Amino acid sequence: MIRFLALAILHFQTVQAWSPARARIGEQLTRSNFIYSTASAFFFSEMVVNGHPDECEAKENPRYIEREVQMKYGDDKNGNPRTRGVLVKKFTGDNTGFLFPTPSPVRLVKEWPDEIPFTSKDFFRADEGDDENFYTLPRLVYHIDEPAVASLTQYYRNNISKGSKILDICSSWVSHYPLEFKDNMKRISGTGMNPLELVANDQLTDYEAKNLNVDTKLPYEDSEFDVVTCVVSIDYLIKPIEVLREVNRVLKPGGQVIISQSNRCFPSKAIQMWLNMNDRQHLELINGYLKYAGFDPAAVRAFDITAKVPGQSYNDPMFIVTAVKK
């Protein structure tokens, strides 16, 4: 019963939407904002892809890891500090029984013009309210299903070299990296909207809470990282080209950006043109973003890495778009 209540509390904490009042990242919630945001997001929180060779799974790893995360609220001079333990269940991406086919290349055919063709209407969102209010409450849940998570984990294992310095932008309480990355990588940094989620991410060596829709500047030096990842979040950025220019800046020459994308989202926060496109068109759009951010269009690659689940007709798709810094 105690565990059931903990999981129920966790689920309740994940449902939240916009609020008319502004709050800084991590600022204490008022009771009215809490009720307003959680009730509104009930209609959106359940909305929000995958695939790699089965033999690449680490069979010695458990399939799930359960642990308690301590969440501290109201920890400022005007707040009422309190701590709550939340039980979370983490997918490791291993020992799943899923099948991970070799990534299937997706041919990118759209020719983007030299001048950026987008208008402000393309980046309109149904909810233009403050993103920091929308993400004030930590959502310690997954926005893609387990096969999608597992396929992304296996892709990372196969395509990120040991000893790399990695940056995860738009990060959260999980980054979907293989368990061994924490020990095998030189550094794993993260930026994301919610500091309570970032502090719960046990794979990060350092993090900084940051709203990239307000300030696109990444808090890192030039040529600092070997790899930058972005998981199912590019559709929420209202200045994606500026953000990817920053990604280009912080990558070392020859470094790669890995953008993963599904077919799920919070529709109130996804940009308008994304909602009007299908999965194939999303990949073409990301390719356009990368071109205008300074990446070499000839070096951009897209893949379908969706996992196969025996006995199951559908699971979330997962797509990858990669680019290399010149």
mmCIF file of C-alpha atoms in Angstrom, residues 6 14 19-21 25 43 105 116 184-185 231 254 264 310 324:
data_model
loop_
_atom_site.group_PDB
_atom_site.id
_atom_site.type_symbol
_atom_site.label_atom_id
_atom_site.label_comp_id
_atom_site.label_asym_id
_atom_site.label_seq_id
_atom_site.Cartn_x
_atom_site.Cartn_y
_atom_site.Cartn_z
ATOM 1 C CA ALA A 6 4.176 6.627 -3.590
ATOM 2 C CA THR A 14 3.750 14.538 -13.513
ATOM 3 C CA SER A 19 -0.105 28.894 -15.513
ATOM 4 C CA PRO A 20 -0.836 32.593 -16.030
ATOM 5 C CA ALA A 21 1.618 33.599 -13.307
ATOM 6 C CA ILE A 25 12.851 27.692 -12.656
ATOM 7 C CA PHE A 43 -5.465 16.410 -20.570
ATOM 8 C CA PRO A 105 18.588 4.629 -43.255
ATOM 9 C CA ILE A 116 15.696 30.476 -43.894
ATOM 10 C CA ASN A 184 33.108 5.051 -19.118
ATOM 11 C CA MET A 185 32.646 8.663 -20.174
ATOM 12 C CA VAL A 231 15.804 13.396 -26.863
ATOM 13 C CA GLY A 254 34.323 16.174 -35.856
ATOM 14 C CA ARG A 264 4.427 11.777 -29.156
ATOM 15 C CA PRO A 310 7.538 -10.060 -30.172
ATOM 16 C CA VAL A 324 28.880 16.162 -37.662
#
